[in-house]
Amino acid sequence: MRKKIIAGNWKMNYCVNKAEEFVSQIKDTINTDEVDVVICPNFVALDRISDLIYGTNIKLGAQNVYFEDKGAYTGETSVNMLAAVGVSYCIVGHSERRQYFNETDEIVNKKAKKLLEKDIAPIVCVGETLEERESEKMYEVVEKQVRNSLDGIDKDLIMNKVVIAYEPIWAIGTGKTATAEQANEMCKYIREVIAKMYDEETSQKVRIQYGGSVKPSNASEILNMSDIDGALVGGASLTNDFVAIVNY
Ligand code: PGA
């Protein structure tokens, strides 16, 4: 039985004080062990939020990382730096990073591997554009992203650590959600790709989230689909809607 994982991706929102205020307000209501709950604030808020959720079941996530250990990489943050403030998950390859910061599957793969060296679970995002869906290239596109982003990662880590997030780009921040069936169909397809890359057991154990306009009104339908193991929530993770989604 795969444990559900619900992660809030705050993106570039909330300064430290506001982040602290918001988490203080919701933390008791999202402190559950029925699902894994992850909060991914901005880098500068990580340390304070880490202190605030200490002793709860809530996990801390980062939104990005760099794959080198240290050195002259102005503006970047290493895996060790994340580990030092208590980060246990890190989003990699979000479509906004692929789109605005030229992140390729190769970079995503290096980041995921580096995170795993430090026992931080990568949340590896994949997903097609509207154009790719309309031209029915979505399976091909997503399969390539999955294969290249996870290339060379051990099967044990895929089963026990890595999280895959299927986020169709056309559904992110648009209010346009994939139907639960569309989301499930792709998550199922990703599972088949994992079975081809590894084996059946690995494909049954890997956790695959859906992301893209998840809100309280659609959370339960999405989260009850057979192959969807959680949600990566953007906009709705900044409000009390996140509480409702966690308690779907
Ligand atoms: P959204 O974002 O929930 O605001 O659509 C999801 C995401 O980008 O992870």
JSON list of N, CA and C in Angstrom, two decimals, residues 1 36 44 61 77 86 108 111 118 135 144 167 175 191 210 248:
[
{"chain": "A", "resi": 1, "resn": "MET", "atom": "N", "xyz": [0.85, -1.21, 0.00]},
{"chain": "A", "resi": 1, "resn": "MET", "atom": "CA", "xyz": [0.00, 0.00, 0.00]},
{"chain": "A", "resi": 1, "resn": "MET", "atom": "C", "xyz": [0.87, 1.25, 0.00]},
{"chain": "A", "resi": 36, "resn": "ASP", "atom": "N", "xyz": [1.80, 11.64, 4.04]},
{"chain": "A", "resi": 36, "resn": "ASP", "atom": "CA", "xyz": [3.01, 12.43, 4.24]},
{"chain": "A", "resi": 36, "resn": "ASP", "atom": "C", "xyz": [2.69, 13.85, 3.78]},
{"chain": "A", "resi": 44, "resn": "VAL", "atom": "N", "xyz": [14.87, 31.14, 1.76]},
{"chain": "A", "resi": 44, "resn": "VAL", "atom": "CA", "xyz": [15.20, 31.95, 2.93]},
{"chain": "A", "resi": 44, "resn": "VAL", "atom": "C", "xyz": [14.29, 31.65, 4.12]},
{"chain": "A", "resi": 61, "resn": "GLY", "atom": "N", "xyz": [10.38, 20.65, 2.60]},
{"chain": "A", "resi": 61, "resn": "GLY", "atom": "CA", "xyz": [10.87, 20.44, 1.24]},
{"chain": "A", "resi": 61, "resn": "GLY", "atom": "C", "xyz": [11.45, 21.72, 0.67]},
{"chain": "A", "resi": 77, "resn": "THR", "atom": "N", "xyz": [22.48, 26.71, -4.27]},
{"chain": "A", "resi": 77, "resn": "THR", "atom": "CA", "xyz": [22.36, 26.10, -2.94]},
{"chain": "A", "resi": 77, "resn": "THR", "atom": "C", "xyz": [22.65, 24.61, -3.07]},
{"chain": "A", "resi": 86, "resn": "GLY", "atom": "N", "xyz": [17.45, 20.63, 7.66]},
{"chain": "A", "resi": 86, "resn": "GLY", "atom": "CA", "xyz": [16.38, 19.66, 7.91]},
{"chain": "A", "resi": 86, "resn": "GLY", "atom": "C", "xyz": [15.46, 19.38, 6.74]},
{"chain": "A", "resi": 108, "resn": "VAL", "atom": "N", "xyz": [18.10, 17.71, -14.34]},
{"chain": "A", "resi": 108, "resn": "VAL", "atom": "CA", "xyz": [17.18, 17.14, -13.35]},
{"chain": "A", "resi": 108, "resn": "VAL", "atom": "C", "xyz": [17.74, 15.83, -12.82]},
{"chain": "A", "resi": 111, "resn": "LYS", "atom": "N", "xyz": [20.60, 16.48, -10.41]},
{"chain": "A", "resi": 111, "resn": "LYS", "atom": "CA", "xyz": [20.09, 17.00, -9.14]},
{"chain": "A", "resi": 111, "resn": "LYS", "atom": "C", "xyz": [19.47, 15.87, -8.32]},
{"chain": "A", "resi": 118, "resn": "LYS", "atom": "N", "xyz": [22.45, 12.26, -0.35]},
{"chain": "A", "resi": 118, "resn": "LYS", "atom": "CA", "xyz": [22.29, 12.83, 1.00]},
{"chain": "A", "resi": 118, "resn": "LYS", "atom": "C", "xyz": [20.98, 12.40, 1.64]},
{"chain": "A", "resi": 135, "resn": "SER", "atom": "N", "xyz": [-1.66, 17.38, -29.77]},
{"chain": "A", "resi": 135, "resn": "SER", "atom": "CA", "xyz": [-1.15, 16.60, -30.90]},
{"chain": "A", "resi": 135, "resn": "SER", "atom": "C", "xyz": [-0.87, 15.15, -30.49]},
{"chain": "A", "resi": 144, "resn": "LYS", "atom": "N", "xyz": [9.81, 10.09, -22.12]},
{"chain": "A", "resi": 144, "resn": "LYS", "atom": "CA", "xyz": [11.19, 10.54, -22.31]},
{"chain": "A", "resi": 144, "resn": "LYS", "atom": "C", "xyz": [11.68, 11.28, -21.06]},
{"chain": "A", "resi": 167, "resn": "GLU", "atom": "N", "xyz": [2.67, 16.64, -13.73]},
{"chain": "A", "resi": 167, "resn": "GLU", "atom": "CA", "xyz": [2.03, 17.95, -13.76]},
{"chain": "A", "resi": 167, "resn": "GLU", "atom": "C", "xyz": [1.86, 18.42, -15.20]},
{"chain": "A", "resi": 175, "resn": "GLY", "atom": "N", "xyz": [-6.22, 27.02, -13.26]},
{"chain": "A", "resi": 175, "resn": "GLY", "atom": "CA", "xyz": [-7.56, 26.71, -12.80]},
{"chain": "A", "resi": 175, "resn": "GLY", "atom": "C", "xyz": [-8.14, 25.56, -13.59]},
{"chain": "A", "resi": 191, "resn": "ARG", "atom": "N", "xyz": [3.75, 4.53, -14.46]},
{"chain": "A", "resi": 191, "resn": "ARG", "atom": "CA", "xyz": [4.02, 3.28, -13.73]},
{"chain": "A", "resi": 191, "resn": "ARG", "atom": "C", "xyz": [4.45, 2.17, -14.72]},
{"chain": "A", "resi": 210, "resn": "TYR", "atom": "N", "xyz": [-0.07, 13.76, -8.59]},
{"chain": "A", "resi": 210, "resn": "TYR", "atom": "CA", "xyz": [-0.60, 14.62, -9.65]},
{"chain": "A", "resi": 210, "resn": "TYR", "atom": "C", "xyz": [-0.50, 16.06, -9.17]},
{"chain": "A", "resi": 248, "resn": "TYR", "atom": "N", "xyz": [-8.47, 15.52, 2.91]},
{"chain": "A", "resi": 248, "resn": "TYR", "atom": "CA", "xyz": [-9.43, 15.27, 1.83]},
{"chain": "A", "resi": 248, "resn": "TYR", "atom": "C", "xyz": [-10.42, 14.15, 2.15]}
]
